[in-house]
PDB file of C-alpha atoms and ligand atoms in Angstrom:
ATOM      1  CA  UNK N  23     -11.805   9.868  32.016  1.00 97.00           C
ATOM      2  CA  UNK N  24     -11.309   6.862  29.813  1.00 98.00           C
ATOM      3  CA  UNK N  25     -13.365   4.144  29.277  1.00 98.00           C
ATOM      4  CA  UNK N  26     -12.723   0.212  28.443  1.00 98.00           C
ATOM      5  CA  UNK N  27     -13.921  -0.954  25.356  1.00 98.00           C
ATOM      6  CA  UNK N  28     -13.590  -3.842  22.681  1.00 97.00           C
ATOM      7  CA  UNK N  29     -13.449  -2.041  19.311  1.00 96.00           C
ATOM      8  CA  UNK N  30     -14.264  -4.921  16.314  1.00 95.00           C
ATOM      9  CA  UNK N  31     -10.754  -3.105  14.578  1.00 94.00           C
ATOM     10  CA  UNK N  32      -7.834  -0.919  15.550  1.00 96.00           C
ATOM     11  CA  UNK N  33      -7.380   0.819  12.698  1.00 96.00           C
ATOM     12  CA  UNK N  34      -6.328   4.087  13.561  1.00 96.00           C
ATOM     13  CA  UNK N  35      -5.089   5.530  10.815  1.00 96.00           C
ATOM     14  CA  UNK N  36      -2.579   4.241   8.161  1.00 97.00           C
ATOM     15  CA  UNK N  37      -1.879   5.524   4.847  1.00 97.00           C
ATOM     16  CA  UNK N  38      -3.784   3.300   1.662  1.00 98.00           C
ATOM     17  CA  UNK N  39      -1.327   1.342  -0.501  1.00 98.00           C
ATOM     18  CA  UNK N  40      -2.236   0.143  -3.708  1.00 98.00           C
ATOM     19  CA  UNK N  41       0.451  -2.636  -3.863  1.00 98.00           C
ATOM     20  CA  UNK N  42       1.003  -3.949  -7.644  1.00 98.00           C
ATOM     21  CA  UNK N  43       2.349  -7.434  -8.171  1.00 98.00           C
ATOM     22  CA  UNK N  44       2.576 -10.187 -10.942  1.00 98.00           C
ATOM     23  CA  UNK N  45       0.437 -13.362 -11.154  1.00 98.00           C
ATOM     24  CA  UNK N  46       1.718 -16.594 -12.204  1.00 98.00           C
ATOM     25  CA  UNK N  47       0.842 -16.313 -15.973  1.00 98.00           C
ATOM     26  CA  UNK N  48       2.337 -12.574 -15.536  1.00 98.00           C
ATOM     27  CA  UNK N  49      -0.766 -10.367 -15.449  1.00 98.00           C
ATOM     28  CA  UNK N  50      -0.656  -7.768 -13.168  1.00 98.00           C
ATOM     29  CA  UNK N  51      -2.450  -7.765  -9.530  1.00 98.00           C
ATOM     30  CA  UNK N  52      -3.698  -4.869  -7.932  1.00 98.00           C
ATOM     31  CA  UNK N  53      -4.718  -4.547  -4.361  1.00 98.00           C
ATOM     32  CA  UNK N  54      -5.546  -1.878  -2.272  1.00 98.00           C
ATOM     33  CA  UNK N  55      -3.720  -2.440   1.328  1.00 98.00           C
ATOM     34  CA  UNK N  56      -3.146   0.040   4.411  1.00 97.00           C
ATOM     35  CA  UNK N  57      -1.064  -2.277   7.171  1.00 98.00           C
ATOM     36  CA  UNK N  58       2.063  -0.909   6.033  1.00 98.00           C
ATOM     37  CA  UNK N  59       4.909   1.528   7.558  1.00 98.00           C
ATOM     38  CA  UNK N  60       7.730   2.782   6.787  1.00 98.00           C
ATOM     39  CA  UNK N  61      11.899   2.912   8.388  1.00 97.00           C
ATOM     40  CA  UNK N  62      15.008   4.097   6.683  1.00 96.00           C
ATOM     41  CA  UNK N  63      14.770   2.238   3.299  1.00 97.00           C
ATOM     42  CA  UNK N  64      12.663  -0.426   4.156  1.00 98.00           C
ATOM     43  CA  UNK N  65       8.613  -0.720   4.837  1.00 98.00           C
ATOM     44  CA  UNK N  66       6.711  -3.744   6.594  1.00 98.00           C
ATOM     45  CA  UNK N  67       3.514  -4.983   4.865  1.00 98.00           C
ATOM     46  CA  UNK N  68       1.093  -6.457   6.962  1.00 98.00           C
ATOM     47  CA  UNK N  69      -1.303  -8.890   4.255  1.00 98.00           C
ATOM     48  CA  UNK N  70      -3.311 -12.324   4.871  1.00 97.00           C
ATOM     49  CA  UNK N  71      -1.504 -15.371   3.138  1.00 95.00           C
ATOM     50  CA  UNK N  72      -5.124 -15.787   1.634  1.00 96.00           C
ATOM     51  CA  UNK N  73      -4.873 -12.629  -1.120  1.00 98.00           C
ATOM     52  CA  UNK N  74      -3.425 -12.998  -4.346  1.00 98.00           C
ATOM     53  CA  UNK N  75      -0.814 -10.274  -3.376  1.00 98.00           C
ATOM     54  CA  UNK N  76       1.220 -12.634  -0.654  1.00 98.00           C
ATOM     55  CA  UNK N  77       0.657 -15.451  -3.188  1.00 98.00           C
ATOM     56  CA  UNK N  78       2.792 -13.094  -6.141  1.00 98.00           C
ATOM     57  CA  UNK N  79       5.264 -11.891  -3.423  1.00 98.00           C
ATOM     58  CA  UNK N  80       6.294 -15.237  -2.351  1.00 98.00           C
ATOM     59  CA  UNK N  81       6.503 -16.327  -5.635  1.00 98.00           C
ATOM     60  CA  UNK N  82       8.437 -12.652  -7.371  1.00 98.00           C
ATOM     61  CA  UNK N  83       9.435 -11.300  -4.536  1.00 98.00           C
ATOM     62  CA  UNK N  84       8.832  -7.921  -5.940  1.00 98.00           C
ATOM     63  CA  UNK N  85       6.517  -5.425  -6.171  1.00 98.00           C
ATOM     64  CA  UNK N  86       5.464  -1.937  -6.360  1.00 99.00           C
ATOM     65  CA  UNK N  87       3.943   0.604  -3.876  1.00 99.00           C
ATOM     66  CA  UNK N  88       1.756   2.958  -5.563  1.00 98.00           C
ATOM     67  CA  UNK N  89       0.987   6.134  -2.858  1.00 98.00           C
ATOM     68  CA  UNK N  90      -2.542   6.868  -4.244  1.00 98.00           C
ATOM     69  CA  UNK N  91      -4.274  10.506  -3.008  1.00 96.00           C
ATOM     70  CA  UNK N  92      -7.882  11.160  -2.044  1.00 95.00           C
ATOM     71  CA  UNK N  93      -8.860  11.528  -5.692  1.00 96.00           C
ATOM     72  CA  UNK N  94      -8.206   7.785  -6.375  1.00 97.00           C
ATOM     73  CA  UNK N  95     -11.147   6.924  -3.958  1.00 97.00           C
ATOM     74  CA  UNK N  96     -13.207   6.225  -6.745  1.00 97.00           C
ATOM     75  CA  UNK N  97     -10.591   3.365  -7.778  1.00 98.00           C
ATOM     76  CA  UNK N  98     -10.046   2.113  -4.724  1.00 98.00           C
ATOM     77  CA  UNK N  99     -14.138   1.483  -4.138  1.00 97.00           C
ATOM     78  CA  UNK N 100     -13.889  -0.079  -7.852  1.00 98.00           C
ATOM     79  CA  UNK N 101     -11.177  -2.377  -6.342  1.00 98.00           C
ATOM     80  CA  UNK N 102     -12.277  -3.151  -3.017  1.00 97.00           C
ATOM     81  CA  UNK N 103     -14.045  -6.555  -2.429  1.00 97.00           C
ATOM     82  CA  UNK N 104     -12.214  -8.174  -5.458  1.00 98.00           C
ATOM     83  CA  UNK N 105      -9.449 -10.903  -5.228  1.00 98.00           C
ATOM     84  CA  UNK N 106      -7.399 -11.780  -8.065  1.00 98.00           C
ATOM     85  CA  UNK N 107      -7.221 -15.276  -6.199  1.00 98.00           C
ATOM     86  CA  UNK N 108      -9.172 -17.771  -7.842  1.00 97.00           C
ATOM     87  CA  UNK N 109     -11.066 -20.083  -7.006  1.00 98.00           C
ATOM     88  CA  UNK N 110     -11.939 -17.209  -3.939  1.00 98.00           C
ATOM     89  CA  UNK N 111     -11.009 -18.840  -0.705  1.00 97.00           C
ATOM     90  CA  UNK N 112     -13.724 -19.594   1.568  1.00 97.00           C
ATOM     91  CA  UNK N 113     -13.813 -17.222   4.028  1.00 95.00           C
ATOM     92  CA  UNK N 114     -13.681 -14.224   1.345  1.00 96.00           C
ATOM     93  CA  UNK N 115     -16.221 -15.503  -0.220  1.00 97.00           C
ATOM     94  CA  UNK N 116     -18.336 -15.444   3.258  1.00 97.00           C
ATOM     95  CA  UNK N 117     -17.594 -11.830   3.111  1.00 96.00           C
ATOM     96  CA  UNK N 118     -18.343 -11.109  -0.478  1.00 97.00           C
ATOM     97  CA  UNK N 119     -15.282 -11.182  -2.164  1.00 97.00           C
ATOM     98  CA  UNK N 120     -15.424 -11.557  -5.999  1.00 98.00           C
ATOM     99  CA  UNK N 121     -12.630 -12.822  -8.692  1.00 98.00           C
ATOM    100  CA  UNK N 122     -11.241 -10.371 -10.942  1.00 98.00           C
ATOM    101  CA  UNK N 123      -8.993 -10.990 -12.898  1.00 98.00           C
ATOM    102  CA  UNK N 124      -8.601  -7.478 -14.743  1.00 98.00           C
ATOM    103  CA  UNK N 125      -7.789  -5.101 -11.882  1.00 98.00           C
ATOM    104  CA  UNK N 126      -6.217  -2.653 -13.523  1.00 98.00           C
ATOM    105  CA  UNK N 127      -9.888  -2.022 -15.949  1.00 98.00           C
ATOM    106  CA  UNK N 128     -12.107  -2.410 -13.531  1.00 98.00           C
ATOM    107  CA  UNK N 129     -10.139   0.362 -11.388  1.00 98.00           C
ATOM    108  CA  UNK N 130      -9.712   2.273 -14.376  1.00 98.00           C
ATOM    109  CA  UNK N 131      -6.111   2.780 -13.591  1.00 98.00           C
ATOM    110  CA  UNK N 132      -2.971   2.517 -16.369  1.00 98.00           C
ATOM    111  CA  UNK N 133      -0.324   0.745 -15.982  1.00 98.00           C
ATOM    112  CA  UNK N 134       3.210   2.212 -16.502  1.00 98.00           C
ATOM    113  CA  UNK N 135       6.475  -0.109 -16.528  1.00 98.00           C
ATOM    114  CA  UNK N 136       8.540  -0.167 -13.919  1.00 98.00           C
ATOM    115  CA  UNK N 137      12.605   0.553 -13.794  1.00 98.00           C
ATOM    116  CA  UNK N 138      13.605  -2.132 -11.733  1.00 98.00           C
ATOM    117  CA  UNK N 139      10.788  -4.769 -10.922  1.00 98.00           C
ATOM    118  CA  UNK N 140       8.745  -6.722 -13.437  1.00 98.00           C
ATOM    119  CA  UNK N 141       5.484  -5.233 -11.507  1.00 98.00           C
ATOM    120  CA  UNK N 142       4.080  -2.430 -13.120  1.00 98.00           C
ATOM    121  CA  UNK N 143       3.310   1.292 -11.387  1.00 98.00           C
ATOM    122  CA  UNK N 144       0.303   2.577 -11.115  1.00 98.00           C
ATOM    123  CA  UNK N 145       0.258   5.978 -14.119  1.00 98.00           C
ATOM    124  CA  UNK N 146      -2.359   7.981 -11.780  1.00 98.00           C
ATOM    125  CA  UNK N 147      -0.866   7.663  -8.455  1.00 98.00           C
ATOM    126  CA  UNK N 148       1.518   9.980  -7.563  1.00 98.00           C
ATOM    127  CA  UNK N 149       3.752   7.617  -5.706  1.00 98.00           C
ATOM    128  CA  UNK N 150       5.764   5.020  -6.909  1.00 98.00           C
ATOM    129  CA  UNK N 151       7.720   2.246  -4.663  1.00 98.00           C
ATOM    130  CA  UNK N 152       9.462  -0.097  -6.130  1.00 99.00           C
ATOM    131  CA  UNK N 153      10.387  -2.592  -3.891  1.00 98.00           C
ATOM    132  CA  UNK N 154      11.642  -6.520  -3.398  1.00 98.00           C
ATOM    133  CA  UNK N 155      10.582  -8.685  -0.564  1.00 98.00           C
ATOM    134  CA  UNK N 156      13.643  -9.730   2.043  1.00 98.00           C
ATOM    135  CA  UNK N 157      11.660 -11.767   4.511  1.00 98.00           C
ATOM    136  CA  UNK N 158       8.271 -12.694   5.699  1.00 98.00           C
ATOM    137  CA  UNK N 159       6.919 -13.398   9.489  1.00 97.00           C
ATOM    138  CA  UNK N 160       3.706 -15.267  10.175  1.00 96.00           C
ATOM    139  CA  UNK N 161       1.659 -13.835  12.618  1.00 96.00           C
ATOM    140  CA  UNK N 162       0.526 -16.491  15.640  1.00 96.00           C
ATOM    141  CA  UNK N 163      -1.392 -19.132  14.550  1.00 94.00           C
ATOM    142  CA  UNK N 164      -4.298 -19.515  13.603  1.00 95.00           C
ATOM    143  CA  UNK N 165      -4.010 -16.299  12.020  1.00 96.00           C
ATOM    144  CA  UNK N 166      -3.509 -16.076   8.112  1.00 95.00           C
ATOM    145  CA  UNK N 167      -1.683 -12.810   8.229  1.00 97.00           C
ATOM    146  CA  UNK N 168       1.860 -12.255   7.223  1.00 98.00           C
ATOM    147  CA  UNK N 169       4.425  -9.493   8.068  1.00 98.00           C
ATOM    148  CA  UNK N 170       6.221  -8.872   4.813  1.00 98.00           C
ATOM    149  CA  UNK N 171       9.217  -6.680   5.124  1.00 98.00           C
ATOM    150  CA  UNK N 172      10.383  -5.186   1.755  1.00 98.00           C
ATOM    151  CA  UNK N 173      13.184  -3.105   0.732  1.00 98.00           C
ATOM    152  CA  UNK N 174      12.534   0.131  -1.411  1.00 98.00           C
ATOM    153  CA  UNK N 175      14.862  -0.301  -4.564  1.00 98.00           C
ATOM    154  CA  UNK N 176      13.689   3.005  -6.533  1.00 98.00           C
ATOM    155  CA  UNK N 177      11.639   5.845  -5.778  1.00 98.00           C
ATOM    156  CA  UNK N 178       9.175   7.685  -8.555  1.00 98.00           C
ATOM    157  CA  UNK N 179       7.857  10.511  -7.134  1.00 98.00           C
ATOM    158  CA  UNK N 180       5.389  13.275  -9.376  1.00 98.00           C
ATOM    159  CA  UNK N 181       7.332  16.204 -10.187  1.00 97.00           C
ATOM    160  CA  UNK N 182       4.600  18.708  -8.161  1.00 97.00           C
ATOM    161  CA  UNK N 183       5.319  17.472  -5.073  1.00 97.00           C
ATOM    162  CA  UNK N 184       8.877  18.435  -4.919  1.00 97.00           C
ATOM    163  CA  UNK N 185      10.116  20.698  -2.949  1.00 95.00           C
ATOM    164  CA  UNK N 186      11.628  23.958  -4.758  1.00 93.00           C
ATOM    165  CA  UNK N 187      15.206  23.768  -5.445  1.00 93.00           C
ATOM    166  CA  UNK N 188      15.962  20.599  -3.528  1.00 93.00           C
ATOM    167  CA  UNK N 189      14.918  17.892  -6.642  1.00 92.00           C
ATOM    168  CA  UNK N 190      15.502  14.555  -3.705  1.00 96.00           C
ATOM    169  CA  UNK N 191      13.062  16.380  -1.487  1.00 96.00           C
ATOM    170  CA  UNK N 192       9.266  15.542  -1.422  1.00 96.00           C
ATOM    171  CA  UNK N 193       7.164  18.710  -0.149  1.00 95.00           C
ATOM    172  CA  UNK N 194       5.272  17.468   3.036  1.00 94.00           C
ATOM    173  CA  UNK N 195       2.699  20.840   2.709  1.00 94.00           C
ATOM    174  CA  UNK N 196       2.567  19.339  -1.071  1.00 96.00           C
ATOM    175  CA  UNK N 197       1.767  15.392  -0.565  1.00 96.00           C
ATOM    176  CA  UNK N 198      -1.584  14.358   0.580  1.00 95.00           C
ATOM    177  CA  UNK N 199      -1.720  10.682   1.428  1.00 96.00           C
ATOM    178  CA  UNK N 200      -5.173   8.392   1.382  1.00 97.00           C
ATOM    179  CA  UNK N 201      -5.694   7.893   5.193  1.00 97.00           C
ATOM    180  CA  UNK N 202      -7.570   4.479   6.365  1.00 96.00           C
ATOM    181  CA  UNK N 203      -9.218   5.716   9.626  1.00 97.00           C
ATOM    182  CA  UNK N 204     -11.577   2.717  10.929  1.00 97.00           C
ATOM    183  CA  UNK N 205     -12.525   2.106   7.317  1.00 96.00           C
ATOM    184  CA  UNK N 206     -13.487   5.721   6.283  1.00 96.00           C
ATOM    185  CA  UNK N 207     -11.216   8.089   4.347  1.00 97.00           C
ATOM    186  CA  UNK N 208      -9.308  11.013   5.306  1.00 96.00           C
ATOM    187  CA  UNK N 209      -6.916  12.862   3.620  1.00 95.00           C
ATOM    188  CA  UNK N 210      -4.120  15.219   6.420  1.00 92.00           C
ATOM    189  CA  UNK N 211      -5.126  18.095   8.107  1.00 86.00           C
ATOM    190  CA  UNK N 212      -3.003  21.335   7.366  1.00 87.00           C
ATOM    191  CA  UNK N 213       0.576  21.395   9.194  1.00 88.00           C
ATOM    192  CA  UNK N 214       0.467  22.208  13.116  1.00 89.00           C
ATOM    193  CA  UNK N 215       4.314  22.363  13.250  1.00 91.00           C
ATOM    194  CA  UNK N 216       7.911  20.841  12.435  1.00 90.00           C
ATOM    195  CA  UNK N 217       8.891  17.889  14.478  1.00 92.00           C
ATOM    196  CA  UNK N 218      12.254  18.181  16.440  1.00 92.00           C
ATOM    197  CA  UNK N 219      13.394  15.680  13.852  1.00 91.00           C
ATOM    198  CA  UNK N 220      13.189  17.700  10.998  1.00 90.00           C
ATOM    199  CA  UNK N 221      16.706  19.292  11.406  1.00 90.00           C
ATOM    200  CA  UNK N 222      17.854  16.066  12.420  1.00 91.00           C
ATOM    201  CA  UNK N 223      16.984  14.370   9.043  1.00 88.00           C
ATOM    202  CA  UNK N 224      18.379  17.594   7.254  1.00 86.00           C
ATOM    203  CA  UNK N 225      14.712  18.531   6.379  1.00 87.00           C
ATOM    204  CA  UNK N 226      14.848  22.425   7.624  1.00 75.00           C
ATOM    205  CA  UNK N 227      12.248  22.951  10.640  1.00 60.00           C
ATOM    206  CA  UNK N 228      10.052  25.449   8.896  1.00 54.00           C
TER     207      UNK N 228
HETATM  208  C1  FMN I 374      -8.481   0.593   2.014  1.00 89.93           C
HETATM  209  C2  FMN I 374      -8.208  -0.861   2.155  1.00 89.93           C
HETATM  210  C3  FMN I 374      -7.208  -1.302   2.999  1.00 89.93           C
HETATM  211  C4  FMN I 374      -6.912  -2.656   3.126  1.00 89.93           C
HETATM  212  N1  FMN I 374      -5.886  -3.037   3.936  1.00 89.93           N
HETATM  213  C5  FMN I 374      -5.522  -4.331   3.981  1.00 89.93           C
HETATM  214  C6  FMN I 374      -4.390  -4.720   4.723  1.00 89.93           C
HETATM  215  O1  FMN I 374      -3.690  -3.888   5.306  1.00 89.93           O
HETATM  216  N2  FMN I 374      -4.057  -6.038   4.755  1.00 89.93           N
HETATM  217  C7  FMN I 374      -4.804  -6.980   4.084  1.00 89.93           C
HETATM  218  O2  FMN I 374      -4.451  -8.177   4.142  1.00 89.93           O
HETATM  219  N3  FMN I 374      -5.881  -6.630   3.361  1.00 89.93           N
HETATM  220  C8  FMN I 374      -6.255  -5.335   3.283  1.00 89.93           C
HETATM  221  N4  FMN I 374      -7.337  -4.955   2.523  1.00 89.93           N
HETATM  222  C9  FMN I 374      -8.121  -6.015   1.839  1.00 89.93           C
HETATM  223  C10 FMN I 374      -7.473  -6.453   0.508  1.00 89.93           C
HETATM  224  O3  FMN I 374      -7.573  -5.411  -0.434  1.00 89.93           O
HETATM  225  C11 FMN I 374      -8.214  -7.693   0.005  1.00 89.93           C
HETATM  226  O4  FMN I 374      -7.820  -8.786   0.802  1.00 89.93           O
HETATM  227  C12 FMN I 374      -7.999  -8.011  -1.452  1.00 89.93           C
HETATM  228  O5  FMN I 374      -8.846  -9.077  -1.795  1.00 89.93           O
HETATM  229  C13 FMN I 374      -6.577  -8.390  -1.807  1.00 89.93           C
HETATM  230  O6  FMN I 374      -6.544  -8.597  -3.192  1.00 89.93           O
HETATM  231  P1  FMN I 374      -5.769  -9.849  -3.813  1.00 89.93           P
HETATM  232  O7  FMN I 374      -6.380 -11.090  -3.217  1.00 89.93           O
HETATM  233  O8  FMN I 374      -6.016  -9.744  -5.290  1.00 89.93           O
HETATM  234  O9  FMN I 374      -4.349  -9.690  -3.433  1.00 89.93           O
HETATM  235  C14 FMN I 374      -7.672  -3.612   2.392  1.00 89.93           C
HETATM  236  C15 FMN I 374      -8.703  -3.174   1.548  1.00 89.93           C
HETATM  237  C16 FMN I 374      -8.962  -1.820   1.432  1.00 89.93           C
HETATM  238  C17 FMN I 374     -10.074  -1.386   0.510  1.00 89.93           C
END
């Protein structure tokens, strides 16, 4: 039995991004995001024109995606609601959206340099993206939102989660992403089994 209905989102499930970019007088911009996915070496970013974030990527076209886990919920409440975009357009304001300049304090997060992109990483996340833009795709107007589709130049990724023996190989039992999940927070269950793909990508089955 299933039943119609019109849900206000469909959000059902995407990991949280905390996408780092510059600003025009070259302070950093943090932003927490969760439209995004992943193929081969590429990921698409779904943002509204109206952040600060699509602002910086048109204007760099780079940035970095920090992979935060469930313990940076904390930061990412300190960071939601704020815009680095100034004066805050209209309809964020509506909603409650405040300036901040000074994301990286009021998150109390530490910013590392990066290798590759002038954007800096994010110290306490234990995922690091680098990444420059290739193209963006308005959604239908009237819409403000943007697909962004960036390509991953360099990939940090915190020595624990490795798998033994195989240093290129993140540990899947070992990485816990921040899951979005109609705007409450999961982390992953424990492993119900190995996709058929797993041998195909050369990542064992166990
Ligand atoms: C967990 C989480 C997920 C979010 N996902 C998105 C998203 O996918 N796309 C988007 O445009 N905004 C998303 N937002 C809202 C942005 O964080 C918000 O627009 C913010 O003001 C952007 O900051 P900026 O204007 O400094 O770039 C999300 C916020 C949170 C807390």
């Amino acid at each position: 039995m299933h039943t119609v209905i019109k849900p206000k989102i469909l959000y059902f499930g995407t990991t949280v991004v905390l996408i780092s970019t510059l600003n025009e007088d070259g302070s950093p911009n943090l932003a927490p995001m969760s439209s995004a996915w992943w193929l081969n070496e590429s990921c698409m970013l779904g943002l509204s024109h109206k952040s600060q974030t699509v602002q910086n990527l048109i204007r760099e076209r780079q940035c970095v995606l920090n992979l935060p886990s469930p313990d940076l919920i904390p930061a990412i409440d300190n960071l939601t609601l704020l815009t680095g975009r100034n004066p805050v357009p209209d309809s964020k304001a509506e909603r409650g959206y405040m300036y901040e300049k000074d994301k990286f304090g009021v998150s109390g997060l530490s910013p590392l340099p990066s290798h590759q992109v002038r954007a800096p990483r994010v110290e306490q996340c234990p995922v690091h993206l680098e990444a420059s833009v290739v193209q963006l795709h308005s959604f239908e107007a009237p819409s403000s939102l943007t697909a962004i589709e960036v390509r991953i130049e360099k990939v940090h990724v915190e020595d624990s989660l490795l798998m033994e023996g195989k240093p290129h190989h993140i540990d899947p039992s070992k990485w816990n992403p921040m899951i979005m999940n109609f705007c409450q927070y999961f982390g992953l269950s424990e492993q119900l089994s190995a996709s058929k793909l797993a041998p195909v990508f050369g990542l064992g089955s166990s």
